[in-house]
Coordinates of C-alpha atoms and ligand atoms in Angstrom, one line a residue:
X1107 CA -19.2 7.8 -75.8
X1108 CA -22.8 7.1 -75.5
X1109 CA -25.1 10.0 -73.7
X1110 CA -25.7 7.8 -70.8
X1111 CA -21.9 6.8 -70.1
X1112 CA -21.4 10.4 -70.4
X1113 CA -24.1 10.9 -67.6
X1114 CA -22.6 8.5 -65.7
X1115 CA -19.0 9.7 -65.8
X1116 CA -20.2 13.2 -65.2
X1117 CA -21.7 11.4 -61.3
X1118 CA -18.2 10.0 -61.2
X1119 CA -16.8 13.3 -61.8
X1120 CA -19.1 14.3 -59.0
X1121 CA -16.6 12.0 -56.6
X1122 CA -20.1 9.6 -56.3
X1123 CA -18.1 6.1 -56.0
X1124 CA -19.5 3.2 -58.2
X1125 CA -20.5 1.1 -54.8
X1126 CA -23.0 4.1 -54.0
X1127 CA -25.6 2.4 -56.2
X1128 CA -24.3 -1.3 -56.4
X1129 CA -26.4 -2.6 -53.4
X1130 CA -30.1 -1.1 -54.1
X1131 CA -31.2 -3.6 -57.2
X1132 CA -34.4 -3.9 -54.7
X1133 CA -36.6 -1.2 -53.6
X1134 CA -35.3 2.7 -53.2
X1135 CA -32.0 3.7 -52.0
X1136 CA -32.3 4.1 -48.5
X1137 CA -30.8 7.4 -48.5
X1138 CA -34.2 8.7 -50.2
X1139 CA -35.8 8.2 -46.6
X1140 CA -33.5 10.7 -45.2
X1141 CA -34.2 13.5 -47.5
X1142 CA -38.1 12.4 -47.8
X1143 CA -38.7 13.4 -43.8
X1144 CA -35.8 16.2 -44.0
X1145 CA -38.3 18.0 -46.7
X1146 CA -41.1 16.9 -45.3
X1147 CA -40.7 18.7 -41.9
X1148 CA -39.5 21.9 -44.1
X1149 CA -42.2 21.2 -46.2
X1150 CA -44.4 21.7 -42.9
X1151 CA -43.1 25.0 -42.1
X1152 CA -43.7 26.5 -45.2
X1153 CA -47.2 25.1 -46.1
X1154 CA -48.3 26.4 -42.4
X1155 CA -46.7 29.4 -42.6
X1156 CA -48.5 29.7 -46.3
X1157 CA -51.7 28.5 -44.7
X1158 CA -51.7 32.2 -42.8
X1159 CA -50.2 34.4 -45.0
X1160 CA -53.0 36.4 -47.3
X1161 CA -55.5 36.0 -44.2
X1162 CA -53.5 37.6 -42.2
X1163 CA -52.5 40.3 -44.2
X1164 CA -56.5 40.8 -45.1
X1165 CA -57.7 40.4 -41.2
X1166 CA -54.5 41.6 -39.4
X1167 CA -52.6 44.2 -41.2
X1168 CA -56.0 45.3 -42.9
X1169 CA -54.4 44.9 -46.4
X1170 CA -57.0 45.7 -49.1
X1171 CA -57.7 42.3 -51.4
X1172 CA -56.0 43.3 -54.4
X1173 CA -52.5 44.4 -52.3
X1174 CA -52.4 41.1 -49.9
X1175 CA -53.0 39.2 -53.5
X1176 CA -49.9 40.8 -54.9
X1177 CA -47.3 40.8 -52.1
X1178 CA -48.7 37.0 -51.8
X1179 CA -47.9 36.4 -55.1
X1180 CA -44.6 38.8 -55.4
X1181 CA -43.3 36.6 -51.7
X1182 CA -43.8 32.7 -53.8
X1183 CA -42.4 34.5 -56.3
X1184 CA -39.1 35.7 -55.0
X1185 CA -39.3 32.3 -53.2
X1186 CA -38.9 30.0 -56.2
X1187 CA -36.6 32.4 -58.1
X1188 CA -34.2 32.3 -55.5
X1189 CA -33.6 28.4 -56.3
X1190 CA -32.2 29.5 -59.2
X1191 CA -29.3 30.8 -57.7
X1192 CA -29.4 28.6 -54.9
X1193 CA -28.8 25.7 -57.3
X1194 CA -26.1 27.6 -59.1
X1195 CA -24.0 28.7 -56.5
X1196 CA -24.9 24.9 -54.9
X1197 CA -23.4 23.0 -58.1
X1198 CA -20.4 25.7 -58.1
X1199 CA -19.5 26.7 -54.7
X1200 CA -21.2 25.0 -52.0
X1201 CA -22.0 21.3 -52.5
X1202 CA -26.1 20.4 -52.0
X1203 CA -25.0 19.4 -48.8
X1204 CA -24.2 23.0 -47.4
X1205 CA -26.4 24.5 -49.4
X1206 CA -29.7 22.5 -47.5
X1207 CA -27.9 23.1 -44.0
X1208 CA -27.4 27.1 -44.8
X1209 CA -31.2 27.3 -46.2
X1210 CA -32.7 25.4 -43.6
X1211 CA -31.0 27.8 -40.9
X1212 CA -32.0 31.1 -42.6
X1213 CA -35.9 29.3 -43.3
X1214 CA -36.1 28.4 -39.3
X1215 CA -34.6 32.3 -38.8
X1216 CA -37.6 33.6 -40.9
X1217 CA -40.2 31.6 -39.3
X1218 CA -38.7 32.6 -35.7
X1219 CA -39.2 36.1 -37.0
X1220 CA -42.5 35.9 -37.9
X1221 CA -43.7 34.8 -34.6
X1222 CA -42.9 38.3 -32.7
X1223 CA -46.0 40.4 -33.5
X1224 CA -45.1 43.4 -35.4
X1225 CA -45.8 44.4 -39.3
X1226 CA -42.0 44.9 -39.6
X1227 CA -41.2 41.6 -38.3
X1228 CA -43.6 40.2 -41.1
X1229 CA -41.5 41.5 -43.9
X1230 CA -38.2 40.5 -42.2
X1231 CA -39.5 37.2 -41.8
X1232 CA -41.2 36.6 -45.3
X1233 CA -37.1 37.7 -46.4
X1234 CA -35.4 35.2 -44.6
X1235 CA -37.6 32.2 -45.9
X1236 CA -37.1 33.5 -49.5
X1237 CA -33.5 33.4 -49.2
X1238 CA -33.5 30.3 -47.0
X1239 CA -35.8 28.4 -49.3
X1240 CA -33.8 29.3 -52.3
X1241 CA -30.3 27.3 -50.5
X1242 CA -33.1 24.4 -49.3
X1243 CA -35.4 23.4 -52.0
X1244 CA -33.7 23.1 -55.6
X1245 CA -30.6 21.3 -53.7
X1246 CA -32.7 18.8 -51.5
X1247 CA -34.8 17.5 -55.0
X1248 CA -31.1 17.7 -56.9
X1249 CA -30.0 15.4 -54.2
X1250 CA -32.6 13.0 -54.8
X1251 CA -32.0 12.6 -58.5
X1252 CA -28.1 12.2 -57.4
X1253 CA -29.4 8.9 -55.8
X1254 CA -29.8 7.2 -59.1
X1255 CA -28.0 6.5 -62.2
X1256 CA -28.9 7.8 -65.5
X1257 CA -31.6 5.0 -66.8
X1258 CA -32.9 3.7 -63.1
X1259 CA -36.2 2.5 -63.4
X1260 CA -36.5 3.7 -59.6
X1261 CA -36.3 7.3 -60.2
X1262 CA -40.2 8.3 -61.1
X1263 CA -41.0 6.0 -58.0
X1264 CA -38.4 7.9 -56.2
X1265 CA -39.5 11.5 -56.7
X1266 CA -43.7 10.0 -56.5
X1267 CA -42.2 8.9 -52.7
X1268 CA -40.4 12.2 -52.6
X1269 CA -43.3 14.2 -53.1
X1270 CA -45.6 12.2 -50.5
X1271 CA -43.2 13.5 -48.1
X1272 CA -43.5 17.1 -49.3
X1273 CA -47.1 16.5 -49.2
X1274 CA -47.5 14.8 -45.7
X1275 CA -45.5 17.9 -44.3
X1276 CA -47.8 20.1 -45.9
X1277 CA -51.2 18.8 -44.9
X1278 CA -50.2 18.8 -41.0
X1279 CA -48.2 22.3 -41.2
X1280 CA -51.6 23.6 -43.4
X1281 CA -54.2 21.8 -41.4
X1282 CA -52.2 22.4 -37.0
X1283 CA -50.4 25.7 -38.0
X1284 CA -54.2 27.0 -40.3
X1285 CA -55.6 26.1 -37.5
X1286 CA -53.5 27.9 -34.6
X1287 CA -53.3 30.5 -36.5
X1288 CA -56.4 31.5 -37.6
X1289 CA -58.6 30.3 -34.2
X1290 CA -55.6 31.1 -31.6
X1291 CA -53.3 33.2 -32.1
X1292 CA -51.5 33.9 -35.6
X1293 CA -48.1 34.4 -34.5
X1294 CA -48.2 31.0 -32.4
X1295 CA -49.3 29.4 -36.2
X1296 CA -46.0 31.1 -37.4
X1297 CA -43.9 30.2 -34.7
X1298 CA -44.7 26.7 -35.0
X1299 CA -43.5 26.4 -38.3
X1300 CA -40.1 27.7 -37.0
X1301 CA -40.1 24.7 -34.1
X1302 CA -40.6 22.1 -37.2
X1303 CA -38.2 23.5 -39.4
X1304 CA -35.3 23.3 -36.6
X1305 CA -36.7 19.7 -36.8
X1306 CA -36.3 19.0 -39.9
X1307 CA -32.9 20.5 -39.8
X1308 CA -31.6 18.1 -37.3
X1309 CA -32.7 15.3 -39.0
X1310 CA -30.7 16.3 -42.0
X1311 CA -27.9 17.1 -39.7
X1312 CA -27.8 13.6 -38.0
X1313 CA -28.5 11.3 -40.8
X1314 CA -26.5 13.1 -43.6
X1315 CA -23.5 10.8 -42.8
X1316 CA -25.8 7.8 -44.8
X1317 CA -25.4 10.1 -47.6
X1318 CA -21.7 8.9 -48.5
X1319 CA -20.4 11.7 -50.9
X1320 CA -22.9 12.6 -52.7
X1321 CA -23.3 16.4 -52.6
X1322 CA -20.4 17.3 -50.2
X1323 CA -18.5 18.3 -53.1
X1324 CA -19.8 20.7 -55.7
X1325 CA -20.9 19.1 -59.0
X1326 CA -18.5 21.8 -60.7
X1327 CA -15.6 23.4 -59.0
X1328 CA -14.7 26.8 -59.5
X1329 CA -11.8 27.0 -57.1
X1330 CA -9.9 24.8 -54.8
X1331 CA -9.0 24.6 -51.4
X1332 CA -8.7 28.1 -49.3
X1333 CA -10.3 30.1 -52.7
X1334 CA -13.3 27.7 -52.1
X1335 CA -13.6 28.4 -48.6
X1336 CA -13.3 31.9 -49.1
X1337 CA -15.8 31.6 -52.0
X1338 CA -18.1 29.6 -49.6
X1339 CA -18.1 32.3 -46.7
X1340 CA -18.7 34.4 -49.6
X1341 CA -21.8 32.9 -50.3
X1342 CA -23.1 33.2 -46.7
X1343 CA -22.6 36.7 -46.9
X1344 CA -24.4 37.1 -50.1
X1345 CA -27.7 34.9 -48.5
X1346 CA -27.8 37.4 -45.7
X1347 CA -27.0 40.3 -47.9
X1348 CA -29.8 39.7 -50.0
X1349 CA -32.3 40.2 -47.3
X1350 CA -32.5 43.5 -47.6
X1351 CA -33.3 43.5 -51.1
X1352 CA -36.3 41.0 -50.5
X1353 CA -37.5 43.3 -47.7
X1354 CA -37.3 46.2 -50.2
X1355 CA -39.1 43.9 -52.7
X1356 CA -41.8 42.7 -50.6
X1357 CA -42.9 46.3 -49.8
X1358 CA -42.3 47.7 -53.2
X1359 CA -44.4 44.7 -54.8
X1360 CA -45.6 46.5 -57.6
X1361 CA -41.9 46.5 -59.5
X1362 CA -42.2 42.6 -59.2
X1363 CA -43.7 42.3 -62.7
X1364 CA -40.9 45.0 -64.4
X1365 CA -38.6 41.8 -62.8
X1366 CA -40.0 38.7 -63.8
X1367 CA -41.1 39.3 -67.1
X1368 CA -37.8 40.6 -68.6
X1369 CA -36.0 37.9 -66.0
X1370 CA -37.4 35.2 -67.2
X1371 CA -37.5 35.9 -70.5
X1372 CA -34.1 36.6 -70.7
X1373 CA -33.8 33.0 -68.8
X1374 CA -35.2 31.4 -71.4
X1375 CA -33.3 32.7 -73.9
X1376 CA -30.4 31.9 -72.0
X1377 CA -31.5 28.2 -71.3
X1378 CA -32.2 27.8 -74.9
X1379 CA -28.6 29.4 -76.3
X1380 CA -26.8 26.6 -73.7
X1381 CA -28.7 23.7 -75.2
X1382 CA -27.9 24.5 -79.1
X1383 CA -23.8 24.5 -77.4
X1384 CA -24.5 21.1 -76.7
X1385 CA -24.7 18.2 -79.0
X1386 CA -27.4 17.5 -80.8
X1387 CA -29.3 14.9 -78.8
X1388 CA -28.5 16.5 -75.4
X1389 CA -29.8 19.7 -77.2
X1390 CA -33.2 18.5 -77.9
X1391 CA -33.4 16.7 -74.4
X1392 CA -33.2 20.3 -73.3
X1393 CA -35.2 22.1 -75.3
X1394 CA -38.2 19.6 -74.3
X1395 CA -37.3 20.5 -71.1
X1396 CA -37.6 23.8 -71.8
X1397 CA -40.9 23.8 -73.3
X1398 CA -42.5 21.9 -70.8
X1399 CA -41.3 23.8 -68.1
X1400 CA -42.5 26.9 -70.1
X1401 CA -46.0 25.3 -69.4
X1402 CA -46.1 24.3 -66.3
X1403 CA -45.7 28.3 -65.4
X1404 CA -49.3 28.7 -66.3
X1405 CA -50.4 25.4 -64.2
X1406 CA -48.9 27.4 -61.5
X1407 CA -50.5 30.4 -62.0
X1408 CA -53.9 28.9 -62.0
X1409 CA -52.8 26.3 -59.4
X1410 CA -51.5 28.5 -56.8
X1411 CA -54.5 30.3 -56.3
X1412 CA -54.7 27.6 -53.6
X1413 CA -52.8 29.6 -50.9
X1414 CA -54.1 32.5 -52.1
X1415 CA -57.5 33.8 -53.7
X1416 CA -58.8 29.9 -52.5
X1417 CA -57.9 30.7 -49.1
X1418 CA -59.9 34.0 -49.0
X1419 CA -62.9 32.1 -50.8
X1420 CA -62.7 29.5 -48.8
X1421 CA -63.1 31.9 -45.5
X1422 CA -65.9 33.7 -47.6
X1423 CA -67.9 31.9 -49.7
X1424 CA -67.3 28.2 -48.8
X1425 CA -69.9 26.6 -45.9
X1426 CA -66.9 25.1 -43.8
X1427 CA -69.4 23.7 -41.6
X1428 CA -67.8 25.7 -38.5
X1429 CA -64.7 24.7 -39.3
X1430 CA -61.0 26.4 -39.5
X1431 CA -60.9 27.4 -43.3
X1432 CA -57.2 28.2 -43.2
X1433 CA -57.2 24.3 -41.8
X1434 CA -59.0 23.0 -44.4
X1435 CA -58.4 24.8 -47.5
X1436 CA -54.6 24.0 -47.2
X1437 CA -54.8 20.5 -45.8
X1438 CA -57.1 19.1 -48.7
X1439 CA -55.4 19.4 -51.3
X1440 CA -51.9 17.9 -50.0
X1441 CA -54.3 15.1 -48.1
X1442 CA -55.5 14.2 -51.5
X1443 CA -51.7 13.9 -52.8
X1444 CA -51.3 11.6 -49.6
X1445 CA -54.2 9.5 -50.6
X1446 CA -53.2 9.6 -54.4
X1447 CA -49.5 9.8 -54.6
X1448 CA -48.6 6.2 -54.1
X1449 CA -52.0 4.6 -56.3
X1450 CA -50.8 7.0 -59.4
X1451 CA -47.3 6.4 -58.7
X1452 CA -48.7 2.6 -58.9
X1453 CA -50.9 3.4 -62.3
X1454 CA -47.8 4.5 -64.0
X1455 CA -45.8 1.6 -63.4
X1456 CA -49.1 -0.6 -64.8
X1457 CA -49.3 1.6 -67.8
X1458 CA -45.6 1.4 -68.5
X1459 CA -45.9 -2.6 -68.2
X1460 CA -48.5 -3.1 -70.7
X1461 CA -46.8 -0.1 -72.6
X1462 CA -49.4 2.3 -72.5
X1463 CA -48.3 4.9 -70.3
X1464 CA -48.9 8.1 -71.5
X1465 CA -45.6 10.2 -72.2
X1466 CA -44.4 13.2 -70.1
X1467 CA -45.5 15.4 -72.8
X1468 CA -48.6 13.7 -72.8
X1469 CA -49.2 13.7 -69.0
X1470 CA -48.4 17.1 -68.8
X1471 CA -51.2 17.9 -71.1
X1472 CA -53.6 16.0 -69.1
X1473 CA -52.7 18.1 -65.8
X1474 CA -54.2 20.8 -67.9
X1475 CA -57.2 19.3 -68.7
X1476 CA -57.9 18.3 -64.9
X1477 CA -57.0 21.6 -63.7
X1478 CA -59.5 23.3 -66.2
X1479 CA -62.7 20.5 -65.0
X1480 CA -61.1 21.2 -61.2
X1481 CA -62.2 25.0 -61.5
X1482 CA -65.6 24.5 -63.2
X1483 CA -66.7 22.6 -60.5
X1484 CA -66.4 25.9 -58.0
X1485 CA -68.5 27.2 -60.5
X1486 CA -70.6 24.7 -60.7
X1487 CA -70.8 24.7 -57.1
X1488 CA -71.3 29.0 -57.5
X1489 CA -74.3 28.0 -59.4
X1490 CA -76.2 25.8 -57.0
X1491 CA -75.8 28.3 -54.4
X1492 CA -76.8 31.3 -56.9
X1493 CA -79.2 32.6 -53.3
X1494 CA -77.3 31.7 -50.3
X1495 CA -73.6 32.6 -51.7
X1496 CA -71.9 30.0 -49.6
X1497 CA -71.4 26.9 -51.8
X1498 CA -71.1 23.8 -50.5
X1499 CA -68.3 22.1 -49.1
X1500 CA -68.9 19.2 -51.6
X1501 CA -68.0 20.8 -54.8
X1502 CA -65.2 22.6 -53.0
X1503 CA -63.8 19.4 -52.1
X1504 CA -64.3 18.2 -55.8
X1505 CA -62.9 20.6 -57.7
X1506 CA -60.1 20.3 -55.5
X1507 CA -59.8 16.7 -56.0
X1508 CA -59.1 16.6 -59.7
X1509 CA -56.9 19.7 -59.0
X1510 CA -54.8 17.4 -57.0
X1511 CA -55.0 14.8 -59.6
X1512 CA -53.5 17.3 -62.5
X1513 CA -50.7 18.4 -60.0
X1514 CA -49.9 14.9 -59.6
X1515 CA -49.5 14.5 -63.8
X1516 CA -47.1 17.1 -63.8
X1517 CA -45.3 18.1 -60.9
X1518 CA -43.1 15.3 -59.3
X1519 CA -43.3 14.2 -63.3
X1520 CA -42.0 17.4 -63.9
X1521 CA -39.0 17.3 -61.1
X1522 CA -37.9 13.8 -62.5
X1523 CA -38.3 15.3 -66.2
X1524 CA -35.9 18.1 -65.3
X1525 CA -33.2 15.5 -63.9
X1526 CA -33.1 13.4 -66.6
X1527 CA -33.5 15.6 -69.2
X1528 CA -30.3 17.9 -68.3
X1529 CA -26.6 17.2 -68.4
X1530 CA -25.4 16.6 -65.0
X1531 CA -23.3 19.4 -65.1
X1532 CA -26.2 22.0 -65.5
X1533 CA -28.4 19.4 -62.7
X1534 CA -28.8 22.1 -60.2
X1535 CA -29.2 25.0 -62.5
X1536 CA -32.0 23.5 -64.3
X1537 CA -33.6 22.3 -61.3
X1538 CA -33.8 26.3 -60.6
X1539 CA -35.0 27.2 -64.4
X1540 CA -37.7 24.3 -63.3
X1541 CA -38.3 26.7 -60.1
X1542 CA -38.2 29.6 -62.0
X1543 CA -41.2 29.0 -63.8
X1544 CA -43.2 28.2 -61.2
X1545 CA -41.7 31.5 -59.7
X1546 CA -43.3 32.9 -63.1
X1547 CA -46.4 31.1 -62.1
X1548 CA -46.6 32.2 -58.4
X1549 CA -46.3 36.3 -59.6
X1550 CA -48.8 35.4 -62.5
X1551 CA -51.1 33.7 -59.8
X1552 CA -50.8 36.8 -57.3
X1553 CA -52.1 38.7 -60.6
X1554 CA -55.3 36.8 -61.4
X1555 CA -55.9 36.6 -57.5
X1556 CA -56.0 40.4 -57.5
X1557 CA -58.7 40.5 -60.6
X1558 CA -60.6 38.6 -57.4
X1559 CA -60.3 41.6 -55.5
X1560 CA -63.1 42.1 -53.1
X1561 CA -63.8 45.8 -52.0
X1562 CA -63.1 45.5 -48.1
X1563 CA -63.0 48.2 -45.3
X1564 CA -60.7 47.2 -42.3
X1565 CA -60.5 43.5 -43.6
X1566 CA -64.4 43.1 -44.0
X1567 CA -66.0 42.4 -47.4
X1568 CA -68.7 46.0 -48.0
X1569 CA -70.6 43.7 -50.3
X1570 CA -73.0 40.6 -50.2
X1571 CA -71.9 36.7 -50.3
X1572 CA -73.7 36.6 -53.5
X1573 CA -72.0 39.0 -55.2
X1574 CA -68.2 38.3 -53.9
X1575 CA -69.5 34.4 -55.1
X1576 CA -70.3 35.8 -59.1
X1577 CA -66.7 37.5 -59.0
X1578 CA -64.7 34.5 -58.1
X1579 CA -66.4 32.5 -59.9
X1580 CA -66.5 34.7 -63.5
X1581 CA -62.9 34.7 -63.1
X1582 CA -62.6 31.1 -62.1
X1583 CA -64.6 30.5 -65.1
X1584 CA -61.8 31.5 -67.4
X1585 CA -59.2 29.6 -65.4
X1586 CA -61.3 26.7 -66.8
X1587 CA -61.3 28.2 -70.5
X1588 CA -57.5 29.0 -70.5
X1589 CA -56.3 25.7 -69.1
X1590 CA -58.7 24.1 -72.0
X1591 CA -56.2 25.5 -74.2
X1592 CA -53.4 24.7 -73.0
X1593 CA -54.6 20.6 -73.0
X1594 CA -54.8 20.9 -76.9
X1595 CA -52.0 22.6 -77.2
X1596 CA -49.6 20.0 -75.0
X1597 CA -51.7 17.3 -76.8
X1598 CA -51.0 18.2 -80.3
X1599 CA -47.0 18.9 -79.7
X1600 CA -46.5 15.7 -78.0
X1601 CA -45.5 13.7 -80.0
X1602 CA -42.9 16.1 -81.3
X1603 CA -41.7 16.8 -78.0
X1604 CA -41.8 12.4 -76.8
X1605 CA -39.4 12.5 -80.4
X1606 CA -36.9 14.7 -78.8
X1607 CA -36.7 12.8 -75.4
X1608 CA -34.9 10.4 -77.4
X1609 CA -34.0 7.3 -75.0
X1610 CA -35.6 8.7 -72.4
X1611 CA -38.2 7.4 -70.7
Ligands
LIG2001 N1 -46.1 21.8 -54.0 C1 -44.9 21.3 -54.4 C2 -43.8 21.7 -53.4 O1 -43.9 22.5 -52.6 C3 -44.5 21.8 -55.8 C4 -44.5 23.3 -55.9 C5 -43.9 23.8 -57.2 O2 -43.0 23.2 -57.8 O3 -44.3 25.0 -57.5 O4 -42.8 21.1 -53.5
LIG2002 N1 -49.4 20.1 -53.3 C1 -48.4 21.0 -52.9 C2 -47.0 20.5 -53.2 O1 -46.9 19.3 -53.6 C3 -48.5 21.3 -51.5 C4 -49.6 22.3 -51.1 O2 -50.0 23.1 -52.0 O3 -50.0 22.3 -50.0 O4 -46.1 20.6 -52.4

């Protein structure tokens, strides 16, 4: 048996009936709609609630730079490891379906939290959304890779749509809850979050019936019947049981690194033992799935310092022209992924027409070139305001723009590469390896956001524009030189790593 009827019994095995697909020859599945504006209103909450987050640990709880950077970066980083077992108890005990519902509730618990004022309430808060987020987002991106069969043409176009709606969510929750937040009253920005995350909770809840089967069952069952209710209450138990731990986590943020490092390299070793138990060719679609998502942990970590060191530059060294910086630092770059998404998605399809498009390999290299020219434009920018400080909101913009463009080479890319690229049976646990790294990336980017430290007394910056502009941008300047690396690097093992996709396109 081919790999592909394999693939395509494995969705069988799933209970997916053959008619799921048969009528959607034209256009996307209709179902894709459904999970596009259930992630997009989650997508909302989380984006506004990360809009707030380091500037109000700086101006509210009076945080110095360096400790707001790291419990920033140890919170995204708890948030995308938790996928990893999200997806795994998902594809064993729960079903995707189950697994969205329980994440959404315990996300829209965490953002209720946030909204009563306290610093205790913060932590609480932040713990719920980790564990919530870990049962919402692997599942709901699994689901839409469950939409199509194995060699769908639609797919790429699918997750490009997919991500628009992630994107749409999180320019409007960066750019009304930024705003609310930071000019009104933060706890109003947080609680708003919570009022759209209930939203996108009952759309999932009403229009999950389109859905048919896919993800009511779970993709490999572990026990039957009564045990699996038993196993699924279990599960519950263990989301709310886990809280605790994040709390203790979130305030003892300096063990984060003593738990991602060994983690994920252990991870990896792990991912890379399951794929030599496979046969050959499914063996090398994983290992290239491996590699690459090895890389995108360092696009992450230089990426990421969008919610975080970006958002305190953007308050302090960026001329915002009176305007919310919260608002604008996090809605640009999704606006840009509004603008872009659909044209690239387009530019693709054109490329793979005349046979030219570049290979995922290929365009993964390219995000890191992008990202590199991105960050030299701040300092570029730094430069031409070498007097004032307060570089102009031009170059901000800029650098920003072809920031936007490498995300778009590499991350919905990325999500389609790790569905096609793994045995069904591992789909959801993959998708949280995928997570994982940029969980890697997200602790790594709290890290390089802390070299950015600014000496502060109760949340004021003791020293001059001019000299808080020549720290970002030194370290923004290696951010350029690393990610240069990385581009030739990706570059010269493409090839290699196009070889081992085998059929796959
Ligand atoms: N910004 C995208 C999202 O929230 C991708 C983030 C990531 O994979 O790290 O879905
Ligand atoms: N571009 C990010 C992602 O696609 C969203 C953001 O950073 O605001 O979801």
């Amino acid at each position: 048996m081919s790999s592909h009827e394999n693939l395509l019994d494995d969705n069988l095995n799933a209970g997916i009936k053959e008619e799921f697909f048969s009528d959607k020859v034209q256009g996307q599945p209709k179902q894709l709609y459904l999970l596009f504006f259930t992630e997009m209103w989650e997508r909302f909450s989380f984006y506004g609630m990360r809009a707030l987050l380091i500037l109000f640990m700086v101006s509210q709880l009076k945080y110095a730079d360096g400790k707001a950077n790291l419990i920033y970066g140890g919170y995204n980083a708890l948030v995308y490891l938790m996928p990893l077992l999200g997806g795994f108890l998902a594809d064993r005990i729960l079903g995707y379906r189950r697994a969205i519902i329980l994440g959404g509730i315990l996300m829209a618990i965490g953002h209720l939290v946030l909204a009563i004022p306290t610093e205790n309430s913060f932590f609480v808060g932040m713990a719920f959304l980790i564990s919530g987020n870990g049962f919402f987002k692997p599942n709901i991106s699994t689901m839409v890779g469950k939409l199509y069969r194995p060699g769908d043409p639609r797919r790429d176009g699918g997750f490009s749509i997919f991500y628009m709606g992630i994107n749409i969510g999180a320019a409007f929750g960066g750019l009304i809850c930024g705003y609310i937040g930071q000019t009104i009253n933060w706890h109003y920005g947080f609680g708003l979050a919570g009022i759209f995350m209930i939203l996108g909770l009952i759309v999932f809840l009403l229009g999950q019936k389109s859905l048919g089967e896919i993800g009511i069952k779970p993709e490999v069952s572990v026990s039957k019947g009564n045990n699996n209710l038993l196993a699924q209450i279990g599960v519950v138990g263990l989301s709310l049981a886990l809280v605790p731990l994040f709390i203790f986590l979130l305030h003892n943020y300096t063990l984060m690194g003593s738990i991602m490092i060994p983690f994920c390299i252990i991870a990896t070793i792990g991912m890379i033992v399951l794929a030599f138990l496979q046969d050959a060719k499914t063996r090398d679609k994983m290992l290239t799935a491996i590699i690459l998502i090895v890389f995108s942990a360092f696009f992450w970590a230089f990426y990421e310092q969008g919610g975080g060191s970006l958002n305190l530059f953007a308050a302090r060294n960026v001329n915002m022209l009176g305007m919310s910086s919260a608002a604008i630092n996090n809605f640009i770059n999704p606006f840009y992924i509004i603008l872009l998404g659909f044209p690239m998605a387009a530019l693709w399809m054109y490329l793979s027409k005349i046979k030219k498009e570049p290979s995922t390999p290929l365009k993964f290299s390219i995000s890191f070139l992008l990202l590199g020219i991105g960050f030299y434009i701040f300092v570029v920018g730094g430069m031409m305001a070498k007097n004032t400080g307060m570089v102009s909101l031009f170059y901000f913009a800029a650098g920003y723009f072809l920031i936007t463009v490498g995300e778009l080479c590499i991350s919905p890319i990325g999500l389609s590469m790790t569905t096609k690229l793994s045995p069904s049976k591992f789909g959801g646990f993959m998708m949280g390896y995928w997570f994982l790294a940029s969980a890697m990336g997200q602790f790594l980017a709290g890290w390089i956001g802390s070299l950015m430290a600014l000496p502060t007394e109760g949340g004021q910056q003791t020293i001059s524009s001019v000299e808080s502009l020549s720290i970002y941008s030194g370290v923004f300047q290696k951010i350029t030189l690393i990610s240069l690396v990385f581009f030739v690097i990706l570059a010269l093992l493409s090839p290699q790593l196009k070889k081992w996709m085998h059929d796959v396109k």
